[in-house]
Amino acid sequence: MQTTSSHEVRFNLPSIEVAAKVWGDPDGLPVIGLHGWLDNAATFDLIAPRLQGVHLVALDLPGHGLSGHLPAGGYSLWQQAATVLQVAESLGWERFALLGHSMGAIISGILSGTLPERVIGAGLIDGLLPFTSEADDAPKQMARFFEASLALSSKRKPVYRSMEQAVSARVMGGTTPLSREAAGILVERGLMSDHGGWTWRTDPQLMLPSPLRFTSRHALTFIEAIRSPVSLVLANQGVMHKHPQVLERIERFEHIVVHRIDGGHHLHLESQAPEVATILDSFFQGLA
């Protein structure tokens, strides 16, 4: 029986400490949860208690939530994926399933395509293919990264008088629409005290442009290489509804089961959470 409460764990990896929230029976299906960009492990707070028969270890990926930060230039999709594998090794999990939202779903796709013998299956929420650019764009993309990196030292994190002010900032300043209730769940884990107020724990480096992106062919190759089951919950008003060419590509992946639900990018933290959880619960029970 899945417990409704969670507990905290820490993983002392070779180069960083990674924090996580854990739900469920240790004898259940091993699942590693991966949140979206600038979010944290609390992203699964509403759906985790509804997943039966799983042992969910939801990470704060490096630079997010309660986890440590990496040295300059340390963040990439493949670096984050490598951290997931280090956590799996720490847990003694030779084979495991993945639960990913947004960036976490993209990382899940990379891992599933790269190491199909280790990934039992992946439940994804509104994410699959990363943003891409072609080889000819690489010098300009790298230049944007260098310029932004040099300017980073002169920037200061905002300080909010209260958590409520920080929640308002997240609601108003996010890249995708987010309810106040959903923002509150994420913000609580994403803040630290500072000069009598509150500021973000998030590593400012995460705001930098990627120094290098996959080409579209790279991205597709990882997904085409997946051999384990994949269930993808797509938000009809999520991040991909503005990119019909991406949706068209996803629909052509015959090995991925797609479920479309009305809702925004964080639908698993909104009123649609029970519906999302029901789909994922059925998927993980099938894997078990």
PDB file of C-alpha atoms in Angstrom:
ATOM      1  CA  MET A   1       0.000   0.000   0.000  1.00  0.00           C
ATOM      2  CA  GLN A   2       1.396   3.371  -1.017  1.00  0.00           C
ATOM      3  CA  THR A   3       1.957   5.741   1.899  1.00  0.00           C
ATOM      4  CA  THR A   4       0.685   9.299   1.595  1.00  0.00           C
ATOM      5  CA  SER A   5       3.672  10.745   3.445  1.00  0.00           C
ATOM      6  CA  SER A   6       7.244  11.053   2.246  1.00  0.00           C
ATOM      7  CA  HIS A   7      10.642  11.160   3.868  1.00  0.00           C
ATOM      8  CA  GLU A   8      13.902  12.843   2.914  1.00  0.00           C
ATOM      9  CA  VAL A   9      17.135  11.172   1.835  1.00  0.00           C
ATOM     10  CA  ARG A  10      20.551  12.420   0.759  1.00  0.00           C
ATOM     11  CA  PHE A  11      22.974  10.835  -1.714  1.00  0.00           C
ATOM     12  CA  ASN A  12      26.655  11.704  -1.276  1.00  0.00           C
ATOM     13  CA  LEU A  13      27.810  11.255  -4.852  1.00  0.00           C
ATOM     14  CA  PRO A  14      31.438  11.643  -6.004  1.00  0.00           C
ATOM     15  CA  SER A  15      31.097  15.338  -6.880  1.00  0.00           C
ATOM     16  CA  ILE A  16      27.825  16.516  -5.321  1.00  0.00           C
ATOM     17  CA  GLU A  17      25.198  15.855  -2.656  1.00  0.00           C
ATOM     18  CA  VAL A  18      21.752  15.157  -4.099  1.00  0.00           C
ATOM     19  CA  ALA A  19      18.536  15.421  -2.083  1.00  0.00           C
ATOM     20  CA  ALA A  20      15.371  13.421  -2.679  1.00  0.00           C
ATOM     21  CA  LYS A  21      11.840  12.807  -1.421  1.00  0.00           C
ATOM     22  CA  VAL A  22      10.824   9.157  -1.073  1.00  0.00           C
ATOM     23  CA  TRP A  23       7.361   7.588  -1.152  1.00  0.00           C
ATOM     24  CA  GLY A  24       6.114   4.030  -1.014  1.00  0.00           C
ATOM     25  CA  ASP A  25       7.134   0.507  -0.146  1.00  0.00           C
ATOM     26  CA  PRO A  26      10.866  -0.282  -0.463  1.00  0.00           C
ATOM     27  CA  ASP A  27       9.815  -3.628  -1.965  1.00  0.00           C
ATOM     28  CA  GLY A  28       7.751  -1.930  -4.685  1.00  0.00           C
ATOM     29  CA  LEU A  29       8.692  -1.169  -8.282  1.00  0.00           C
ATOM     30  CA  PRO A  30      11.866   0.989  -8.158  1.00  0.00           C
ATOM     31  CA  VAL A  31      11.123   4.384  -9.751  1.00  0.00           C
ATOM     32  CA  ILE A  32      13.317   7.483  -9.951  1.00  0.00           C
ATOM     33  CA  GLY A  33      11.387  10.749 -10.297  1.00  0.00           C
ATOM     34  CA  LEU A  34      12.815  13.674 -12.274  1.00  0.00           C
ATOM     35  CA  HIS A  35      11.292  17.153 -12.141  1.00  0.00           C
ATOM     36  CA  GLY A  36      11.273  19.971 -14.673  1.00  0.00           C
ATOM     37  CA  TRP A  37      13.642  22.911 -15.159  1.00  0.00           C
ATOM     38  CA  LEU A  38      13.770  25.221 -12.092  1.00  0.00           C
ATOM     39  CA  ASP A  39      11.351  22.933 -10.211  1.00  0.00           C
ATOM     40  CA  ASN A  40      12.196  20.329  -7.562  1.00  0.00           C
ATOM     41  CA  ALA A  41      11.144  16.965  -6.103  1.00  0.00           C
ATOM     42  CA  ALA A  42       7.945  18.468  -4.652  1.00  0.00           C
ATOM     43  CA  THR A  43       6.555  18.475  -8.191  1.00  0.00           C
ATOM     44  CA  PHE A  44       5.274  14.940  -7.493  1.00  0.00           C
ATOM     45  CA  ASP A  45       3.585  15.750  -4.162  1.00  0.00           C
ATOM     46  CA  LEU A  46       0.048  15.364  -5.518  1.00  0.00           C
ATOM     47  CA  ILE A  47       0.491  12.252  -7.650  1.00  0.00           C
ATOM     48  CA  ALA A  48       3.049  10.223  -5.660  1.00  0.00           C
ATOM     49  CA  PRO A  49       0.588   9.202  -2.899  1.00  0.00           C
ATOM     50  CA  ARG A  50      -1.754   7.842  -5.611  1.00  0.00           C
ATOM     51  CA  LEU A  51       0.807   5.498  -7.177  1.00  0.00           C
ATOM     52  CA  GLN A  52       0.361   1.991  -5.792  1.00  0.00           C
ATOM     53  CA  GLY A  53       3.111  -0.590  -5.500  1.00  0.00           C
ATOM     54  CA  VAL A  54       6.020   1.716  -6.326  1.00  0.00           C
ATOM     55  CA  HIS A  55       9.076   2.870  -4.411  1.00  0.00           C
ATOM     56  CA  LEU A  56       9.456   6.411  -5.744  1.00  0.00           C
ATOM     57  CA  VAL A  57      12.704   8.286  -5.160  1.00  0.00           C
ATOM     58  CA  ALA A  58      12.079  11.804  -6.497  1.00  0.00           C
ATOM     59  CA  LEU A  59      15.319  13.734  -6.920  1.00  0.00           C
ATOM     60  CA  ASP A  60      16.200  17.370  -6.614  1.00  0.00           C
ATOM     61  CA  LEU A  61      18.439  17.407  -9.665  1.00  0.00           C
ATOM     62  CA  PRO A  62      21.796  19.217  -9.227  1.00  0.00           C
ATOM     63  CA  GLY A  63      21.305  22.962  -8.911  1.00  0.00           C
ATOM     64  CA  HIS A  64      17.668  22.560  -7.836  1.00  0.00           C
ATOM     65  CA  GLY A  65      15.819  22.304  -4.538  1.00  0.00           C
ATOM     66  CA  LEU A  66      17.933  21.040  -1.634  1.00  0.00           C
ATOM     67  CA  SER A  67      20.693  19.527  -3.811  1.00  0.00           C
ATOM     68  CA  GLY A  68      24.168  20.944  -4.237  1.00  0.00           C
ATOM     69  CA  HIS A  69      25.415  23.066  -7.124  1.00  0.00           C
ATOM     70  CA  LEU A  70      27.932  22.151  -9.804  1.00  0.00           C
ATOM     71  CA  PRO A  71      31.057  24.089 -10.886  1.00  0.00           C
ATOM     72  CA  ALA A  72      30.882  26.564 -13.750  1.00  0.00           C
ATOM     73  CA  GLY A  73      29.717  25.035 -17.005  1.00  0.00           C
ATOM     74  CA  GLY A  74      28.554  21.856 -15.299  1.00  0.00           C
ATOM     75  CA  TYR A  75      24.909  21.626 -16.368  1.00  0.00           C
ATOM     76  CA  SER A  76      23.673  19.687 -19.372  1.00  0.00           C
ATOM     77  CA  LEU A  77      21.038  17.072 -20.079  1.00  0.00           C
ATOM     78  CA  TRP A  78      23.687  14.351 -20.246  1.00  0.00           C
ATOM     79  CA  GLN A  79      25.311  15.488 -16.989  1.00  0.00           C
ATOM     80  CA  GLN A  80      21.946  15.361 -15.218  1.00  0.00           C
ATOM     81  CA  ALA A  81      21.334  11.916 -16.716  1.00  0.00           C
ATOM     82  CA  ALA A  82      24.708  10.759 -15.374  1.00  0.00           C
ATOM     83  CA  THR A  83      23.674  11.948 -11.898  1.00  0.00           C
ATOM     84  CA  VAL A  84      20.515   9.821 -12.131  1.00  0.00           C
ATOM     85  CA  LEU A  85      22.662   6.768 -12.866  1.00  0.00           C
ATOM     86  CA  GLN A  86      24.928   7.552  -9.892  1.00  0.00           C
ATOM     87  CA  VAL A  87      21.842   7.648  -7.655  1.00  0.00           C
ATOM     88  CA  ALA A  88      20.665   4.310  -9.075  1.00  0.00           C
ATOM     89  CA  GLU A  89      24.085   2.851  -8.276  1.00  0.00           C
ATOM     90  CA  SER A  90      23.863   4.212  -4.703  1.00  0.00           C
ATOM     91  CA  LEU A  91      20.473   2.547  -4.325  1.00  0.00           C
ATOM     92  CA  GLY A  92      21.764  -0.725  -5.736  1.00  0.00           C
ATOM     93  CA  TRP A  93      19.167  -0.600  -8.526  1.00  0.00           C
ATOM     94  CA  GLU A  94      20.441  -2.430 -11.605  1.00  0.00           C
ATOM     95  CA  ARG A  95      17.064  -1.945 -13.268  1.00  0.00           C
ATOM     96  CA  PHE A  96      14.547   0.804 -12.524  1.00  0.00           C
ATOM     97  CA  ALA A  97      11.675   2.781 -14.004  1.00  0.00           C
ATOM     98  CA  LEU A  98      11.525   6.542 -14.518  1.00  0.00           C
ATOM     99  CA  LEU A  99       8.901   9.207 -13.835  1.00  0.00           C
ATOM    100  CA  GLY A 100       9.711  12.517 -15.498  1.00  0.00           C
ATOM    101  CA  HIS A 101       8.089  15.895 -16.020  1.00  0.00           C
ATOM    102  CA  SER A 102       9.266  18.349 -18.707  1.00  0.00           C
ATOM    103  CA  MET A 103      13.082  18.434 -18.488  1.00  0.00           C
ATOM    104  CA  GLY A 104      12.859  15.314 -16.345  1.00  0.00           C
ATOM    105  CA  ALA A 105      10.897  13.613 -19.126  1.00  0.00           C
ATOM    106  CA  ILE A 106      13.584  14.597 -21.643  1.00  0.00           C
ATOM    107  CA  ILE A 107      16.303  13.155 -19.393  1.00  0.00           C
ATOM    108  CA  SER A 108      14.179  10.003 -19.019  1.00  0.00           C
ATOM    109  CA  GLY A 109      14.023   9.677 -22.805  1.00  0.00           C
ATOM    110  CA  ILE A 110      17.798  10.029 -23.098  1.00  0.00           C
ATOM    111  CA  LEU A 111      18.398   7.366 -20.446  1.00  0.00           C
ATOM    112  CA  SER A 112      15.782   5.013 -21.915  1.00  0.00           C
ATOM    113  CA  GLY A 113      17.320   5.254 -25.377  1.00  0.00           C
ATOM    114  CA  THR A 114      20.907   5.003 -24.151  1.00  0.00           C
ATOM    115  CA  LEU A 115      20.596   2.192 -21.605  1.00  0.00           C
ATOM    116  CA  PRO A 116      17.514   0.156 -22.538  1.00  0.00           C
ATOM    117  CA  GLU A 117      18.791  -2.815 -20.550  1.00  0.00           C
ATOM    118  CA  ARG A 118      18.554  -0.801 -17.314  1.00  0.00           C
ATOM    119  CA  VAL A 119      15.307   1.143 -17.774  1.00  0.00           C
ATOM    120  CA  ILE A 120      12.170  -0.924 -17.130  1.00  0.00           C
ATOM    121  CA  GLY A 121       9.895   1.775 -18.497  1.00  0.00           C
ATOM    122  CA  ALA A 122       9.197   5.519 -18.331  1.00  0.00           C
ATOM    123  CA  GLY A 123       6.110   7.478 -17.351  1.00  0.00           C
ATOM    124  CA  LEU A 124       6.415  10.976 -18.809  1.00  0.00           C
ATOM    125  CA  ILE A 125       4.472  14.195 -18.235  1.00  0.00           C
ATOM    126  CA  ASP A 126       4.426  16.886 -20.942  1.00  0.00           C
ATOM    127  CA  GLY A 127       7.949  16.358 -22.198  1.00  0.00           C
ATOM    128  CA  LEU A 128       9.978  14.129 -24.501  1.00  0.00           C
ATOM    129  CA  LEU A 129      12.118  15.921 -27.091  1.00  0.00           C
ATOM    130  CA  PRO A 130      14.606  18.649 -26.061  1.00  0.00           C
ATOM    131  CA  PHE A 131      14.974  22.017 -27.735  1.00  0.00           C
ATOM    132  CA  THR A 132      17.321  21.480 -30.658  1.00  0.00           C
ATOM    133  CA  SER A 133      19.535  23.504 -32.988  1.00  0.00           C
ATOM    134  CA  GLU A 134      21.481  22.440 -36.020  1.00  0.00           C
ATOM    135  CA  ALA A 135      25.244  22.132 -36.376  1.00  0.00           C
ATOM    136  CA  ASP A 136      25.596  25.400 -38.302  1.00  0.00           C
ATOM    137  CA  ASP A 137      24.129  27.267 -35.299  1.00  0.00           C
ATOM    138  CA  ALA A 138      26.669  25.878 -32.823  1.00  0.00           C
ATOM    139  CA  PRO A 139      29.147  28.836 -32.840  1.00  0.00           C
ATOM    140  CA  LYS A 140      26.379  31.364 -32.147  1.00  0.00           C
ATOM    141  CA  GLN A 141      24.850  29.146 -29.473  1.00  0.00           C
ATOM    142  CA  MET A 142      28.233  28.792 -27.760  1.00  0.00           C
ATOM    143  CA  ALA A 143      28.806  32.562 -27.987  1.00  0.00           C
ATOM    144  CA  ARG A 144      25.483  33.216 -26.226  1.00  0.00           C
ATOM    145  CA  PHE A 145      26.570  30.872 -23.440  1.00  0.00           C
ATOM    146  CA  PHE A 146      29.967  32.584 -23.007  1.00  0.00           C
ATOM    147  CA  GLU A 147      28.465  36.087 -22.981  1.00  0.00           C
ATOM    148  CA  ALA A 148      25.805  35.164 -20.452  1.00  0.00           C
ATOM    149  CA  SER A 149      28.361  33.363 -18.266  1.00  0.00           C
ATOM    150  CA  LEU A 150      30.561  36.450 -18.069  1.00  0.00           C
ATOM    151  CA  ALA A 151      27.578  38.632 -17.161  1.00  0.00           C
ATOM    152  CA  LEU A 152      26.364  36.253 -14.445  1.00  0.00           C
ATOM    153  CA  SER A 153      28.735  37.510 -11.735  1.00  0.00           C
ATOM    154  CA  SER A 154      27.142  40.970 -11.785  1.00  0.00           C
ATOM    155  CA  LYS A 155      23.617  39.644 -11.242  1.00  0.00           C
ATOM    156  CA  ARG A 156      22.058  39.255  -7.787  1.00  0.00           C
ATOM    157  CA  LYS A 157      19.237  37.005  -6.731  1.00  0.00           C
ATOM    158  CA  PRO A 158      16.031  38.797  -5.700  1.00  0.00           C
ATOM    159  CA  VAL A 159      15.175  38.823  -1.993  1.00  0.00           C
ATOM    160  CA  TYR A 160      11.495  38.586  -1.035  1.00  0.00           C
ATOM    161  CA  ARG A 161      10.014  39.849   2.223  1.00  0.00           C
ATOM    162  CA  SER A 162       7.869  36.734   2.609  1.00  0.00           C
ATOM    163  CA  MET A 163       7.215  33.328   1.077  1.00  0.00           C
ATOM    164  CA  GLU A 164       3.923  34.670  -0.221  1.00  0.00           C
ATOM    165  CA  GLN A 165       5.785  37.318  -2.191  1.00  0.00           C
ATOM    166  CA  ALA A 166       8.025  34.624  -3.646  1.00  0.00           C
ATOM    167  CA  VAL A 167       4.979  32.555  -4.615  1.00  0.00           C
ATOM    168  CA  SER A 168       3.531  35.607  -6.408  1.00  0.00           C
ATOM    169  CA  ALA A 169       6.827  36.089  -8.242  1.00  0.00           C
ATOM    170  CA  ARG A 170       6.768  32.465  -9.391  1.00  0.00           C
ATOM    171  CA  VAL A 171       3.181  32.741 -10.579  1.00  0.00           C
ATOM    172  CA  MET A 172       3.838  35.963 -12.488  1.00  0.00           C
ATOM    173  CA  GLY A 173       7.362  35.249 -13.725  1.00  0.00           C
ATOM    174  CA  GLY A 174       7.221  31.630 -14.791  1.00  0.00           C
ATOM    175  CA  THR A 175       7.677  30.567 -18.389  1.00  0.00           C
ATOM    176  CA  THR A 176       4.393  28.622 -18.261  1.00  0.00           C
ATOM    177  CA  PRO A 177       1.079  29.406 -16.476  1.00  0.00           C
ATOM    178  CA  LEU A 178       0.965  28.082 -12.914  1.00  0.00           C
ATOM    179  CA  SER A 179      -1.728  28.285 -10.243  1.00  0.00           C
ATOM    180  CA  ARG A 180      -0.910  29.841  -6.886  1.00  0.00           C
ATOM    181  CA  GLU A 181      -1.456  26.500  -5.148  1.00  0.00           C
ATOM    182  CA  ALA A 182       0.952  24.688  -7.484  1.00  0.00           C
ATOM    183  CA  ALA A 183       3.534  27.460  -7.175  1.00  0.00           C
ATOM    184  CA  GLY A 184       3.296  27.248  -3.388  1.00  0.00           C
ATOM    185  CA  ILE A 185       4.216  23.551  -3.434  1.00  0.00           C
ATOM    186  CA  LEU A 186       7.325  24.179  -5.537  1.00  0.00           C
ATOM    187  CA  VAL A 187       8.387  27.433  -3.874  1.00  0.00           C
ATOM    188  CA  GLU A 188       8.452  26.053  -0.339  1.00  0.00           C
ATOM    189  CA  ARG A 189      11.251  23.636  -1.268  1.00  0.00           C
ATOM    190  CA  GLY A 190      12.974  26.126  -3.548  1.00  0.00           C
ATOM    191  CA  LEU A 191      13.644  28.952  -1.064  1.00  0.00           C
ATOM    192  CA  MET A 192      16.268  29.745   1.560  1.00  0.00           C
ATOM    193  CA  SER A 193      16.491  32.573   4.107  1.00  0.00           C
ATOM    194  CA  ASP A 194      18.577  35.591   3.147  1.00  0.00           C
ATOM    195  CA  HIS A 195      19.043  38.942   4.964  1.00  0.00           C
ATOM    196  CA  GLY A 196      15.770  38.652   6.822  1.00  0.00           C
ATOM    197  CA  GLY A 197      13.875  37.593   3.707  1.00  0.00           C
ATOM    198  CA  TRP A 198      13.808  34.742   1.222  1.00  0.00           C
ATOM    199  CA  THR A 199      15.641  34.006  -2.014  1.00  0.00           C
ATOM    200  CA  TRP A 200      15.913  31.096  -4.436  1.00  0.00           C
ATOM    201  CA  ARG A 201      18.118  28.088  -3.705  1.00  0.00           C
ATOM    202  CA  THR A 202      18.350  27.435  -7.446  1.00  0.00           C
ATOM    203  CA  ASP A 203      21.808  27.750  -9.008  1.00  0.00           C
ATOM    204  CA  PRO A 204      21.808  30.910 -11.203  1.00  0.00           C
ATOM    205  CA  GLN A 205      23.828  28.963 -13.786  1.00  0.00           C
ATOM    206  CA  LEU A 206      20.628  27.117 -14.703  1.00  0.00           C
ATOM    207  CA  MET A 207      19.401  30.336 -16.309  1.00  0.00           C
ATOM    208  CA  LEU A 208      22.292  30.336 -18.788  1.00  0.00           C
ATOM    209  CA  PRO A 209      21.736  29.328 -22.428  1.00  0.00           C
ATOM    210  CA  SER A 210      22.882  25.809 -23.238  1.00  0.00           C
ATOM    211  CA  PRO A 211      26.429  25.895 -24.643  1.00  0.00           C
ATOM    212  CA  LEU A 212      25.556  23.054 -27.004  1.00  0.00           C
ATOM    213  CA  ARG A 213      22.255  21.532 -28.088  1.00  0.00           C
ATOM    214  CA  PHE A 214      21.335  18.267 -29.728  1.00  0.00           C
ATOM    215  CA  THR A 215      20.503  18.500 -33.405  1.00  0.00           C
ATOM    216  CA  SER A 216      17.005  17.349 -34.315  1.00  0.00           C
ATOM    217  CA  ARG A 217      18.487  14.110 -35.640  1.00  0.00           C
ATOM    218  CA  HIS A 218      20.314  13.522 -32.346  1.00  0.00           C
ATOM    219  CA  ALA A 219      17.108  14.022 -30.380  1.00  0.00           C
ATOM    220  CA  LEU A 220      15.057  11.690 -32.561  1.00  0.00           C
ATOM    221  CA  THR A 221      17.717   8.975 -32.467  1.00  0.00           C
ATOM    222  CA  PHE A 222      17.555   8.719 -28.671  1.00  0.00           C
ATOM    223  CA  ILE A 223      13.768   8.286 -28.733  1.00  0.00           C
ATOM    224  CA  GLU A 224      13.892   5.804 -31.615  1.00  0.00           C
ATOM    225  CA  ALA A 225      16.376   3.712 -29.605  1.00  0.00           C
ATOM    226  CA  ILE A 226      13.956   3.208 -26.690  1.00  0.00           C
ATOM    227  CA  ARG A 227      12.997  -0.448 -26.236  1.00  0.00           C
ATOM    228  CA  SER A 228      11.096  -0.333 -22.933  1.00  0.00           C
ATOM    229  CA  PRO A 229       7.445   0.783 -22.503  1.00  0.00           C
ATOM    230  CA  VAL A 230       6.746   4.521 -22.427  1.00  0.00           C
ATOM    231  CA  SER A 231       3.535   6.264 -21.378  1.00  0.00           C
ATOM    232  CA  LEU A 232       3.380   9.981 -22.183  1.00  0.00           C
ATOM    233  CA  VAL A 233       0.766  12.317 -20.692  1.00  0.00           C
ATOM    234  CA  LEU A 234       0.509  15.359 -22.960  1.00  0.00           C
ATOM    235  CA  ALA A 235      -1.130  18.575 -21.753  1.00  0.00           C
ATOM    236  CA  ASN A 236      -3.384  20.005 -24.457  1.00  0.00           C
ATOM    237  CA  GLN A 237      -2.472  23.502 -23.270  1.00  0.00           C
ATOM    238  CA  GLY A 238       1.115  22.609 -22.316  1.00  0.00           C
ATOM    239  CA  VAL A 239       4.472  23.631 -23.713  1.00  0.00           C
ATOM    240  CA  MET A 240       4.195  21.604 -26.911  1.00  0.00           C
ATOM    241  CA  HIS A 241       0.776  22.747 -28.110  1.00  0.00           C
ATOM    242  CA  LYS A 242       2.502  25.755 -29.712  1.00  0.00           C
ATOM    243  CA  HIS A 243       4.814  23.451 -31.673  1.00  0.00           C
ATOM    244  CA  PRO A 244       2.622  21.319 -33.966  1.00  0.00           C
ATOM    245  CA  GLN A 245       5.652  19.928 -35.782  1.00  0.00           C
ATOM    246  CA  VAL A 246       6.916  18.460 -32.487  1.00  0.00           C
ATOM    247  CA  LEU A 247       3.503  16.982 -31.702  1.00  0.00           C
ATOM    248  CA  GLU A 248       3.419  15.458 -35.173  1.00  0.00           C
ATOM    249  CA  ARG A 249       6.780  13.787 -34.564  1.00  0.00           C
ATOM    250  CA  ILE A 250       5.600  12.418 -31.226  1.00  0.00           C
ATOM    251  CA  GLU A 251       2.468  10.938 -32.777  1.00  0.00           C
ATOM    252  CA  ARG A 252       4.683   9.026 -35.230  1.00  0.00           C
ATOM    253  CA  PHE A 253       6.477   7.177 -32.418  1.00  0.00           C
ATOM    254  CA  GLU A 254       4.501   3.940 -32.477  1.00  0.00           C
ATOM    255  CA  HIS A 255       6.300   2.593 -29.400  1.00  0.00           C
ATOM    256  CA  ILE A 256       5.067   5.447 -27.171  1.00  0.00           C
ATOM    257  CA  VAL A 257       1.521   5.455 -25.771  1.00  0.00           C
ATOM    258  CA  VAL A 258       0.219   9.034 -25.694  1.00  0.00           C
ATOM    259  CA  HIS A 259      -2.583  10.268 -23.406  1.00  0.00           C
ATOM    260  CA  ARG A 260      -3.904  13.768 -24.087  1.00  0.00           C
ATOM    261  CA  ILE A 261      -5.465  15.709 -21.215  1.00  0.00           C
ATOM    262  CA  ASP A 262      -6.831  19.249 -21.060  1.00  0.00           C
ATOM    263  CA  GLY A 263      -4.554  21.288 -18.827  1.00  0.00           C
ATOM    264  CA  GLY A 264      -1.354  23.275 -18.665  1.00  0.00           C
ATOM    265  CA  HIS A 265       2.284  22.256 -18.420  1.00  0.00           C
ATOM    266  CA  HIS A 266       2.080  21.561 -14.662  1.00  0.00           C
ATOM    267  CA  LEU A 267      -1.201  19.645 -14.890  1.00  0.00           C
ATOM    268  CA  HIS A 268       0.131  17.067 -12.407  1.00  0.00           C
ATOM    269  CA  LEU A 269       0.125  19.849  -9.781  1.00  0.00           C
ATOM    270  CA  GLU A 270      -3.269  21.226 -10.765  1.00  0.00           C
ATOM    271  CA  SER A 271      -6.847  19.925 -10.694  1.00  0.00           C
ATOM    272  CA  GLN A 272      -5.919  17.281 -13.291  1.00  0.00           C
ATOM    273  CA  ALA A 273      -3.527  15.551 -10.849  1.00  0.00           C
ATOM    274  CA  PRO A 274      -5.921  12.644 -10.062  1.00  0.00           C
ATOM    275  CA  GLU A 275      -6.381  11.907 -13.776  1.00  0.00           C
ATOM    276  CA  VAL A 276      -2.632  12.042 -14.408  1.00  0.00           C
ATOM    277  CA  ALA A 277      -2.015   9.773 -11.416  1.00  0.00           C
ATOM    278  CA  THR A 278      -4.587   7.231 -12.608  1.00  0.00           C
ATOM    279  CA  ILE A 279      -2.847   6.919 -15.991  1.00  0.00           C
ATOM    280  CA  LEU A 280       0.607   6.585 -14.446  1.00  0.00           C
ATOM    281  CA  ASP A 281      -0.587   4.217 -11.728  1.00  0.00           C
ATOM    282  CA  SER A 282      -1.995   1.861 -14.363  1.00  0.00           C
ATOM    283  CA  PHE A 283       1.249   2.109 -16.349  1.00  0.00           C
ATOM    284  CA  PHE A 284       3.519   1.332 -13.389  1.00  0.00           C
ATOM    285  CA  GLN A 285       1.282  -1.524 -12.242  1.00  0.00           C
ATOM    286  CA  GLY A 286       1.669  -2.991 -15.745  1.00  0.00           C
ATOM    287  CA  LEU A 287       5.464  -2.762 -15.431  1.00  0.00           C
ATOM    288  CA  ALA A 288       5.423  -4.412 -12.002  1.00  0.00           C
TER     289      ALA A 288
END
